[in-house]
Backbone as a ProteinNet text record, in pm:
[ID]
protein_1_A
[PRIMARY]
MLSVLKNRLEQGCRTSRYPKETVQLPPRYRGRPEIDAQAPADLADACAAACPQAAIDASARTIDMGRCVFCGTCERVSEGRFVRFTQDYETAVAEKSQLVTRGELPDLAAHSRQHFKKLFGRSLQLRQVSAAGCNACEADLNVLATPFFDLARFGINFVASPRHADGIVVTGPVSRNMKTALMQTFEATPEPRVVIAVGSCTLSGGPFRGSPEITEGLDTLLPVDLFIPGCPPHPMTNLHALLSFFK
[TERTIARY]
2845.7	2805.9	2799	2737.6	2738.8	2872.6	2971.8	3090.7	3165.1	3117.7	3175.2	3123.8	2992.9	2923.3	2993.6	2974	3042.7	3179.3	3282.8	3407.6	3412.6	3319	3304.7	3263.8	3161.3	3136.9	3247.6	3323.8	3418.5	3541.4	3560.5	3665.3	3622.4	3508.3	3463.7	3508.9	3509.1	3548.8	3688.8	3757.5	3914.4	3955	3847.6	3877.8	3916.7	4017.1	4044.4	3945.4	3918.8	3816	3891.3	3998.7	4069.1	3999.4	3954.9	4012.6	3934.2	3830	3760.9	3825.7	3917.4	3993	4154.9	4230.3	4392.1	4447.3	4522.7	4608.5	4743.3	4778.3	4912.9	5001.6	5115.9	5218.7	5310.8	5400.3	5498.2	5590.7	5656	5758.7	5880.7	5918.8	6029.2	5998.3	5893.1	5849	5919.3	5964.5	6027.7	5946.9	5890.8	5807.3	5863	5789.4	5833.8	5952.3	6052.6	6158.2	6158.6	6230.5	6210.5	6374	6407.5	6536.6	6558.7	6649.6	6671.7	6749.6	6703.9	6791.5	6887.7	6895.1	6984.1	7092.9	7093.4	7193	7340.8	7441.4	7571.5	7606.7	7693.8	7733.1	7786.1	7875.1	7982.5	7878.2	7765.1	7676.3	7597.2	7553.8	7473.4	7585.8	7700.6	7797.2	7817.5	7819.9	7851.4	7732.4	7612.9	7486.5	7480	7519.6	7511.8	7623.2	7729	7842.8	7814.7	7726.6	7702.5	7580.7	7487.1	7382.9	7409.1	7374.6	7399.1	7333.6	7213	7141.2	7163.2	7278.9	7296.8	7166.4	7077.3	6940.9	6956.2	7070.2	7069.1	7155	7092.6	7170	7213.8	7335.7	7375.9	7354.5	7389.7	7371.9	7247	7162.9	7005.8	6936.5	6999.3	6941.4	6787.6	6804.7	6694.1	6707.8	6618.2	6624.4	6522.6	6571.9	6497.5	6435.6	6289.7	6228.3	6221.1	6237.5	6218.9	6341.5	6450.4	6582.7	6603.8	6552.2	6563.4	6497.9	6574.3	6535.5	6497.2	6489.5	6442.7	6526.8	6662	6748	6788.6	6764.3	6780.1	6944.4	7024.7	7168.5	7197.9	7132.1	7149.4	7087.7	6992.7	6923.6	7049.4	7106.7	7183.6	7322.8	7367.1	7482.1	7472.9	7369	7333.6	7274.6	7241.2	7162.3	7038.5	6975.3	6845.6	6848.3	6983.8	6989.4	6999.7	7009.4	6993.6	6859.8	6866.4	6745.3	6682.3	6542.5	6464.5	6339.7	6348.1	6209.1	6100.5	5986.7	5864.4	5772.8	5674.1	5574	5462	5485	5387.2	5392.4	5297.1	5305.6	5251.4	5184.6	5125	5229	5308.5	5416.9	5393.8	5287.3	5282.5	5260.5	5304.3	5278.9	5220.3	5184.6	5125.1	5235.1	5343.1	5450.2	5575.1	5666.2	5795.5	5886.1	5866.8	5962.9	5910.6	5794.9	5759	5826.3	5876.1	5964.9	6079.4	6129.4	6259	6207.2	6241.6	6174.4	6266.3	6226.7	6280	6203.8	6076.9	5994.4	5858.7	5828.6	5691.2	5652.9	5538.5	5470.7	5332.3	5293.1	5159.7	5055	4937.5	4822.4	4790.7	4793	4785	4632.6	4545.7	4406.2	4378.5	4447.6	4443.9	4520.4	4604.2	4684	4636.4	4547.4	4494.6	4413.1	4414.8	4347.3	4198.1	4129.7	3998.9	3901.2	3949.1	3880.9	3903.7	3999.4	4011	3916.9	3899.1	3802.4	3653.2	3635.1	3494.1	3484.4	3593.4	3575	3566.6	3673.8	3699	3672.8	3593	3544.2	3475.5	3401.8	3321.8	3382.4	3459.2	3522.7	3658	3768.5	3900.3	3941.8	3970	4054	4175.2	4276.6	4432.2	4494.7	4570.8	4681	4817.4	4856.8	4986.9	5102.9	5197.9	5313.8	5437.8	5509.7	5624.1	5727.6	5802.4	5906	6017.3	6050.1	6195.2	6205.3	6085	6093	6141	6174.9	6218.4	6124.7	5985	5881.7	5834.6	5911.8	5865.2	5754.4	5776.9	5647.1	5537.1	5546.8	5445.4	5360.5	5437.6	5383.7	5306.3	5342.8	5272.7	5153	5152.4	5027.5	4941.8	4968.8	4890.3	4820.6	4890.9	4837.1	4706.9	4682.1	4571	4437.3	4449.7	4339.7	4294	4383.5	4352	4232.7	4180.2	4065.2	4096.5	4211.7	4233.6	4229.6	4292.1	4273.7	4151.6	4130.9	3997.4	3982.8	4085.1	4078.8	3944.9	3894.3	3768.4	3651.4	3661.8	3532.4	3531.1	3649.2	3642.5	3634.7	3585.3	3574.6	3684.8	3816.2	3924.4	3983.7	4016.4	4042.6	4165.9	4243	4345.2	4288.4	4296.4	4250	4358.6	4329	4420.4	4467.8	4380.4	4400.6	4404	4511.7	4508.2	4384.8	4321.2	4209.8	4068.6	4086	3975.8	4016.7	4130.7	4199.2	4159.3	4162.7	4165.7	4299.4	4404.4	4521.7	4630.8	4762.5	4857	4935.9	4973.7	5059.8	5193	5298.8	5431.4	5523.3	5584.3	5679.2	5816.4	5920	6033.6	6133.2	6248.6	6325.8	6311.2	6228.2	6196	6315.7	6360.1	6478.6	6452.2	6563.9	6573.3	6471.8	6479.9	6401.9	6255.7	6214.6	6075.4	6009.6	6087.3	6044.4	5955.4	5950.4	5856.5	5731.8	5744	5616.5	5538.5	5621.3	5535.5	5479.1	5541.6	5491.2	5369.7	5384	5262.5	5139.4	5173.8	5057	4990.1	5088.5	5033	4944.9	4971.2	4917.9	4780	4779.5	4661.6	4552.5	4602.4	4483.8	4444.9	4294.7	4200.4	4228.3	4203.6	4212.6	4066.9	4042.1	4162.6	4226.9	4340.3	4409.3	4508.1	4539.2	4642	4760.3	4848	5000.5	5035.2	5059.6	5105.2	5248.9	5341.7	5478.1	5482.9	5537.1	5528.9	5673.4	5731.5	5868.2	5971.1	6103.2	6203.5	6261.2	6253	6306.4	6237.8	6103.5	6041.4	6045.1	6062.6	6063.2	6211.2	6334.6	6454.2	6550.1	6535.7	6623.4	6647.6	6630.8	6660.5	6795.2	6828.4	6970.4	7037.2	6960.4	7011.4	7054.7	7013.7	7036	7179.1	7180.2	7320.5	7351	7284.3	7296.4	7243.1	7311.2	7268.5	7149	7120.6	7015.4	6882	6879.1	6724.5	6696.7	6553	6523.2	6525.1	6605.3	6597.3	6489.5	6365	6248.6	6150.7	6040.8	5922.6	5869	5895.5	5831	5924.6	6039.7	6095.7	6035.8	5965.1	5884	5749.9	5678.6	5539.1	5492.9	5374.2	5332.4	5272.1	5349.5	5299.8	5209.1	5115.2	5002.1	5031.3	5077.4	5095	5228.6	5300.1	5452	5426.7	5465.4	5454.8	5586.5	5657.9	5798.6	5804.1	5920.4	5922.4	6018.6	6076	6139.3	6123.3	5998.1	5880.6	5784.5	5695.8	5599.5	5518.8	5476.9	5394.9	5250.9	5187.8	5056.9	4946.2	4975.1	4911	4950.8	5059.5	5096.5	5036.8	5025.1	4978	4808.7	4743.9	4605.2	4569	4641.3	4639.2	4639.1	4735.1	4762.2	4639.6	4596.4	4480.8	4358.6	4338.9	4215.8	4205.7	4310.4	4350.1	4329.9	4384	4411.4	4310.9	4212	4104.3	3971.6	3942.5	3830.4	3781.1
12175.2	12171.6	12045.6	11935.9	11813.1	11743.7	11771.5	11730.3	11771.6	11908.7	11986.8	11938.7	11895.4	11854.1	11706.7	11631.9	11488	11499.6	11579.6	11592.1	11640.1	11725.9	11765.9	11661.6	11582.4	11466.9	11370.8	11360.4	11269	11300.9	11441.1	11501.9	11487.7	11514.5	11517.4	11658	11655.2	11769.6	11764.1	11843.2	11852.7	11960.7	12018.5	12106.1	12031.8	12064.5	11999.4	12036.4	11932.8	11922.6	11991.7	12049.8	12115.7	12235.2	12257.8	12204.8	12098	12056.9	11939.6	11818.3	11793.3	11681	11721.1	11663.3	11672.5	11658	11753.6	11729	11669.7	11555.2	11502	11516.8	11594.3	11624.8	11526.9	11552.4	11437.1	11427.1	11305.3	11292.5	11376.5	11433.6	11528.8	11660.9	11687.9	11823.1	11847.9	11973.8	12011.1	12118.4	12073.2	12164.6	12205.3	12217.8	12271.7	12176.8	12245.8	12179.8	12118.4	12015.5	11983.8	11967.5	12006.5	12034.6	11928.3	11828.8	11717.2	11803	11852.1	11910.7	11827.7	11693.5	11610.5	11577.9	11625.7	11594.9	11657.6	11579	11645.1	11767.8	11831.3	11980.9	11994	11905.9	11911.9	11894.1	11821.9	11791.8	11933.2	11996.2	12131.2	12230.9	12238	12339.1	12311.3	12194	12154.3	12207.6	12196.4	12226.1	12374.5	12442.8	12594.7	12640.7	12585.4	12640	12607	12513.4	12475.1	12560.9	12605.6	12680.7	12804.5	12819.9	12944.9	13064.2	13054.3	13167	13199.1	13126.5	13157	13150	13064.9	13052.5	12940.2	12889	12796.6	12847.8	12839.4	12899.6	12753	12708	12592.8	12579.2	12703.6	12686.5	12683.2	12760.2	12754.8	12656.6	12588.8	12462.4	12505.3	12628.4	12664.8	12694.8	12702.6	12744.9	12862.4	12956.8	13075.8	13044.5	13018.2	12989.3	13111.9	13235.2	13351.9	13368.2	13312.5	13302.3	13182.8	13064.6	12960.8	12943.2	12887.5	12879	12719.4	12639.2	12511.8	12419.9	12459.4	12390.3	12248	12227.2	12069.5	12055.7	12149.7	12136.4	12061.7	12145.4	12099.6	11959.9	11928.1	11771.3	11690.7	11722.7	11620.5	11601.7	11724	11728.6	11647.1	11638.3	11580.7	11434	11419.6	11295.5	11271.6	11396.8	11398	11392	11378.4	11357.3	11496.1	11609.5	11725.7	11815.5	11812.7	11885.4	11788.4	11796.3	11698.1	11775.6	11777	11848	11770.8	11814.9	11729.2	11769.2	11711.8	11735.6	11815.1	11888.2	11976.3	12115.4	12159.5	12274.8	12389.6	12382.1	12489.3	12545.5	12652.1	12715.5	12848.1	12921.1	13053.8	13095.5	13223	13259.5	13415.7	13454.6	13591.8	13695.2	13651.9	13708.9	13676.6	13767.8	13719.7	13642	13665.8	13598.8	13446.6	13412.1	13269.2	13202.7	13257.6	13185.3	13125	13181.7	13101	12995	12871.3	12757.2	12624.2	12538.9	12388.9	12307.7	12364.5	12263.3	12290	12349.6	12373.4	12517	12523.1	12647.1	12668.3	12792.3	12811.2	12787.2	12750.1	12758	12896.6	12906.2	13032.4	13074.7	13004.7	13036.1	13102	13047.7	13100.1	13246	13266.7	13400.1	13491.8	13451.7	13547.5	13684.1	13787.9	13905.4	13877.4	13873.8	13848.1	13960.2	14082	14186.7	14171.3	14120.8	14106.3	13979.5	13879.5	13778.7	13836.3	13928.6	13991.2	14084.1	14151.3	14243.2	14180.6	14068	14033.7	13869.6	13813.5	13682	13622.3	13708.8	13672	13708.4	13818.9	13891.1	13932.6	13900.6	13943.6	13969.7	14099.2	14128	14180.6	14117.8	14152.1	14196.9	14292	14338.8	14295	14213.5	14160.5	14241.3	14249.7	14349.2	14275.8	14252	14183.1	14278.4	14281.5	14390.7	14335.3	14304.9	14260.6	14099.8	14039.3	13883.2	13819.8	13684	13617.8	13537.8	13559.2	13506.1	13381	13317.7	13196.4	13213.5	13303.1	13302.9	13371.6	13461.6	13507.2	13397.1	13308.1	13188.6	13101.5	13081.8	12979.8	13051.1	13198.2	13260.5	13265.8	13279.5	13281.1	13150.8	13029.6	12910.5	12888.1	12968.5	12951.9	12996.5	13064.8	13088.1	12956.6	12861.4	12746	12662.8	12567.4	12492.7	12418.6	12348.7	12253.8	12349.4	12457.3	12548.4	12632.4	12688.6	12772.2	12871.4	12957.2	13053.7	13134.8	13154.5	13244	13183.8	13054.2	12972.1	13006.4	13066.7	13136.8	13268.4	13327.5	13475	13573.6	13490.1	13563.6	13582.3	13698.9	13726.6	13838.3	13823.4	13928.9	14022.6	14148.8	14242.8	14337.5	14417.6	14490.4	14623	14702.7	14814.4	14797.1	14868.1	14871.4	14937.6	15030.3	15096.7	15023.6	14899.2	14794	14688.1	14712.3	14595.8	14622.2	14511.8	14519.2	14485.2	14475.9	14458.1	14428	14410	14394.3	14245.7	14189.5	14068.4	14085.6	14101.2	14135.2	14017.1	14026.4	13903.5	13978.8	13911.9	13969	14053.1	14083.8	14127.8	14291.8	14327.6	14474.7	14556.9	14572.4	14652.3	14787	14868.3	14989.4	15071	15015.3	15069.6	15045	14942.3	14907.3	14959.3	15019.5	15053	15168.1	15280.8	15375.5	15336	15242	15197.1	15096.5	15028.4	14939.5	15037.9	15125.1	15230.1	15309.2	15338.1	15406.8	15310.9	15206.5	15088.1	15070.5	15058.5	15038.6	15163.5	15300.3	15399.7	15420.3	15356	15370.8	15268	15175.7	15068.1	15129	15129.3	15203.6	15126.6	15198.6	15119.6	15094.1	14991.8	14896.6	14818.7	14784.9	14706.8	14608.6	14517.3	14401.8	14401.1	14356.3	14339.2	14200.8	14129	13979.6	13968.5	13920.5	13893.7	13746.9	13732.4	13587.4	13582.6	13464.4	13417	13473.2	13402.1	13441.3	13562.3	13598.3	13725.8	13843.8	13839.4	13939.6	13933	13813.1	13815.7	13865.2	13832.9	13860.3	13908.3	13901.2	13941.4	13806.2	13690.6	13565.2	13556.7	13516.5	13502	13627.3	13753.2	13873.5	13947.2	13872.1	13944.1	13992.3	14129.5	14176.3	14275.7	14280.2	14367.9	14499.9	14615.9	14730.7	14788.5	14697.9	14723	14665.2	14594.1	14552.2	14580.7	14557	14589.7	14438.1	14435.5	14306	14293.8	14249.4	14237.2	14349.1	14299.6	14391.5	14464.1	14386.5	14455.4	14575.1	14602.8	14710.4	14852.8	14816.3	14909.4	14934.8	14825.2	14827.7	14736.6	14756.9	14660.5	14549.4	14425.5	14298.7	14224.5	14166.3	14093.1	13937.1	13905.4	13754	13736.4	13638.4	13593.6	13448.7	13430	13316.7	13257.1	13176.4	13151.6	13056.7	13050.8	12945.6	13010	12944.4	12973.4	12873.6	12885	12955.7	12897.7	12935.8	12882.5	12804.8	12681.1	12601.2	12661.6	12642.5	12686.6	12649.1	12535.3	12502.1	12567.4	12605.1	12710.9	12835.5	12883.6	13005.6	13008.6	12890	12875.4	12852.2	12770	12737.2	12879.1	12957.3	13080.1	13170.5	13190.2	13287.9	13240.8	13099.7	13055.5	13056.5	13019.1	13021.7	13173.8	13262.8	13391.1	13484.4	13445.5	13552.9	13467.4	13350.4	13286.1	13219.6
3352	3488.8	3566.5	3495.8	3558.8	3582.5	3493.5	3513.6	3642.4	3656.6	3773.6	3917.1	3903.9	4027.6	4054.5	3939.7	3974.1	4022.8	3975.7	4016.1	4177.2	4206.1	4347.5	4432.9	4389	4467.5	4495.6	4384.2	4393	4487	4485.1	4564.9	4714.8	4730.7	4878.6	4937.4	5070.5	5145.2	5178.6	5146.8	5166.9	5294.3	5346.8	5463.3	5587.7	5632.2	5778.3	5880.3	5970.8	6074.7	6207.1	6205.9	6300.3	6332.5	6471.1	6576.9	6651.3	6571	6639.9	6628.3	6524.3	6527.5	6514.6	6563.5	6570.5	6447.5	6399.7	6269.9	6302.1	6249.8	6269.7	6164.3	6205.7	6112.4	6080	5979.6	5930.8	6048.3	6060.1	6164.9	6148.1	6038.7	6025.5	6081	6105.3	6144.4	6288.7	6306.4	6433.8	6501.7	6606.8	6674.1	6807.1	6922	7046.7	7100.7	7118.9	7190.3	7325.9	7370.6	7498.7	7555.1	7669.3	7729.3	7821.6	7829.3	7945.9	8034.7	8163.7	8258.4	8321.3	8304.1	8371.5	8267.6	8140.5	8054.2	8105.6	8084.2	8117.7	8071.5	8166.4	8120.6	7974.7	7955.9	7848.2	7718.7	7724.7	7621.5	7598.6	7716.9	7705.6	7642.6	7681.2	7639.3	7480.4	7443.8	7300.2	7218.9	7260.8	7197.2	7174.3	7297	7296.5	7210.7	7185.9	7119.4	6964.8	6934.9	6803.9	6752.7	6841.3	6798.2	6719	6589	6510.3	6563	6645.1	6690.3	6822.6	6901.8	7030.8	7121.6	7079.6	7150.1	7262.1	7297.8	7411.8	7517.2	7641.7	7745.7	7828.9	7833.9	7880.2	8025.9	8085.6	8242.7	8303.5	8234.2	8268.5	8214	8124.1	8062	7982	7921	7849.6	7696.9	7615.5	7480.7	7451.5	7373.5	7346.6	7200.9	7204.8	7079.3	6988.4	7043.9	6967.8	6878.9	6924.8	6850.3	6758.2	6810.7	6739.6	6615.4	6502.9	6368	6344.7	6441.2	6447.1	6336.2	6328.2	6236.5	6282.1	6396.7	6446.6	6484.3	6479.7	6510.6	6624	6744.9	6867.9	6896.5	6835.4	6837	6794.8	6677.2	6600.2	6707.2	6748.8	6837.2	6953.5	7013	7141.5	7122.8	6995.6	6945.3	7042	7069.5	7126.4	7288.3	7340.4	7478.4	7560.1	7496.5	7570.4	7504.7	7372.1	7297.4	7213.6	7222.8	7137.4	7095.3	6960.4	6904.4	6908.1	6946.9	6941.1	6813.7	6796.7	6692.1	6723.5	6845	6892.9	6830.3	6769.5	6671.2	6760.9	6862.2	6954.2	7031.2	6968	7043.8	7055.9	7002.6	7025	7170.8	7218.1	7337.5	7349.5	7458.2	7478.9	7528.9	7586.6	7648.5	7591.4	7558.9	7484.5	7600.3	7709.1	7809.5	7807.8	7776.3	7781.7	7666.7	7574.9	7482.9	7506.1	7633.9	7695	7782.3	7724	7803.7	7807.3	7895.1	7885.6	7815.1	7768.1	7686.1	7734.1	7843.1	7909	7862.5	7802.8	7764.1	7816	7861.1	7923.3	7823.2	7871.1	7772.9	7723.8	7579.6	7515.8	7540.4	7538.7	7563.5	7683	7793.8	7941.8	7943.6	7869.8	7874.1	7770.1	7698	7581.9	7639.3	7556.9	7614.3	7598.8	7721.3	7711.3	7646.1	7648.8	7552.8	7424.2	7366.3	7224.3	7186.7	7271.2	7235.4	7228.1	7307.4	7321.5	7201.4	7151.6	7049	6919.6	6902.2	6764.5	6741.6	6852.6	6854	6721.9	6667.4	6543.4	6423.8	6432.5	6295.3	6328.8	6250.2	6277.2	6140.9	6117.4	6002.9	6004.5	5945.6	5964.5	5833.1	5843.1	5751.2	5765.5	5678.5	5680.4	5623.7	5697.7	5653.5	5636.4	5533.3	5519	5529.6	5645	5665.5	5643	5513.2	5471.4	5482.1	5492.1	5501.4	5383.3	5402.8	5274.4	5202.6	5235.4	5180.1	5237.7	5340.9	5392.5	5487.7	5568.3	5682.9	5597.2	5515.2	5417.8	5350.5	5297.1	5232.8	5310.8	5438.6	5518	5593.3	5593.7	5625.6	5514.9	5382.3	5262.8	5248.3	5292.6	5275.7	5357.5	5456.4	5543.9	5476	5363.3	5281.4	5191.3	5173.5	5092.6	5143.5	5054.9	5097.6	5252.1	5243.4	5358.5	5485.1	5500.8	5636.5	5652.1	5531.8	5520.5	5648	5670.6	5773.3	5771.9	5664.2	5666	5729.8	5743.6	5818.4	5962.6	6012.4	6143.3	6171.6	6062.4	6066.9	6066.8	6026.5	6025.5	5867.1	5840.8	5698.9	5693.6	5588.6	5566.9	5462.9	5491.6	5414.6	5354.7	5236.9	5172.2	5244.5	5316.8	5368.1	5525.8	5589.3	5729.4	5786.7	5704.1	5753	5768.3	5710.8	5712.5	5822.1	5872.5	5967.6	6112.9	6199.6	6329.7	6414.7	6322.6	6359.8	6244.7	6269.4	6163.9	6215.7	6104	6124.8	6072.1	6138.1	6069.6	6070.9	5950.1	5923.3	5881.7	5899.3	5857.1	5968.1	5955.5	6054.6	6070.9	6009.7	6016.1	5969.5	5834.6	5793.1	5813.2	5812.3	5819.3	5721.7	5581	5480	5504.3	5580	5602.8	5726.9	5806.3	5943.1	5926.8	5850.4	5827.1	5774.1	5664.9	5605.8	5709.7	5799.5	5908	6008.7	6049.8	6157.4	6097.8	5969.8	5907.6	5896.8	5865.8	5848.6	5997.9	6078.6	6238.7	6251	6238.4	6276.3	6199.8	6076.1	5989	6048.6	6107	6155.1	6283.6	6274	6375.8	6522	6615.1	6754.9	6791.8	6858.5	6921.4	6836.8	6832.9	6726.5	6790.5	6732.1	6779.7	6697.8	6735.7	6669.4	6696.7	6589.8	6577.9	6526.4	6593.2	6537.1	6510.5	6376.7	6327.2	6281.5	6334.5	6275.9	6357.5	6358.7	6447.9	6399.7	6268.1	6234	6286.2	6308.7	6364.6	6510.3	6572.9	6719.5	6774.4	6690.2	6739.8	6653.1	6520	6417.7	6345	6396.2	6334	6276.1	6163.1	6128.3	6105.1	6095.3	6082.9	6211.2	6339.2	6455.2	6457.6	6512.5	6518.2	6414.1	6322.5	6170.9	6225.5	6190.7	6209.6	6112.8	6020.2	5918.3	5959.1	6071.4	6122.3	6260.2	6292.9	6430.8	6493.3	6619.7	6690.3	6783.4	6706.7	6788.9	6755.9	6717.2	6692.3	6820.3	6937.9	7054.1	7097.8	7026.8	7058.4	6979.8	6892.9	6816.6	6843.1	6862.3	6887.2	7002.6	7061	7160.7	7110.3	7115	7063.8	7138.2	7086.5	7166.1	7138.7	7039.1	7011.9	6952.3	7000	6934.5	6885.6	6762.1	6693	6651.2	6725.5	6685.4	6557.6	6501.9	6397.5	6276.7	6174.1	6081.4	5949.8	5883.6	5932.5	6017.4	6082.6	6162.4	6091.6	6105.6	6038.7	6029.7	5915.7	5911.9	6036.5	6087.8	6205.5	6329.4	6331.9	6452.5	6442.1	6327.3	6302	6323.2	6273.9	6286.6	6444.1	6504.4	6665.9	6731.7	6696.4	6760	6751	6633.1	6599.7	6668.7	6670.3	6737.8	6880.4	6931.1	7073.4	7145.4	7076.9	7121.8	7097.6	6991.7	6968.4	6972	6963.3	6954.5	7087.3
[MASK]
+++++++++++++++++++++++++++++++++++++++++++++++++++++++++++++++++++++++++++++++++++++++++++++++++++++++++++++++++++++++++++++++++++++++++++++++++++++++++++++++++++++++++++++++++++++++++++++++++++++++++++++++++++++++++++++++++++++++++++++++++++++++

């Protein structure tokens, strides 16, 4: 017992002080993209042609973060002169249309559903549904339970049964074989309930977009309240989204 206490004192507190203190991510992290509207047209066209997700509109000078997998191809092609990825991980939005951007995003807290804050501000229980995901988004949601993030300190927990949940968190492209299970999980969640879409696969189909085996966007099946882009979204992106939208 004494050795355990000694080790605990030596280790100190490992939990992040976020949101009281800002978390700085590594330089290689790709967060919110910025578009240079003054870049040459041929450079914009080259980036649009190179994008594997058809996420760039060269004429409108926008990028769809719902489709984007943050691979960085456009940044490499333009050498940062048309698209540049910042280290800003606060990329979640309340409306899907807000994902199409030149780099500006609305304040999520200002666009959150105020009745959800009133209902779930002190306790939010979520059921996670992996609808044919590759496990990347799922892993970065699971890590929120580790000591560094400690999601439970904010009154947010993942539960085993949808009947004990206030809403569902969906990852993956929603395959044809998972559609029924997803809809049953949603129906089993008591009202009022929230729906959170996590990752480009759930938002738009991701790399599987165009396949008849998946659903291109969770919002075509369910009323989505919170959209969290990324492939996968960083745990800090998920944490910021949950705290801004519900707390």
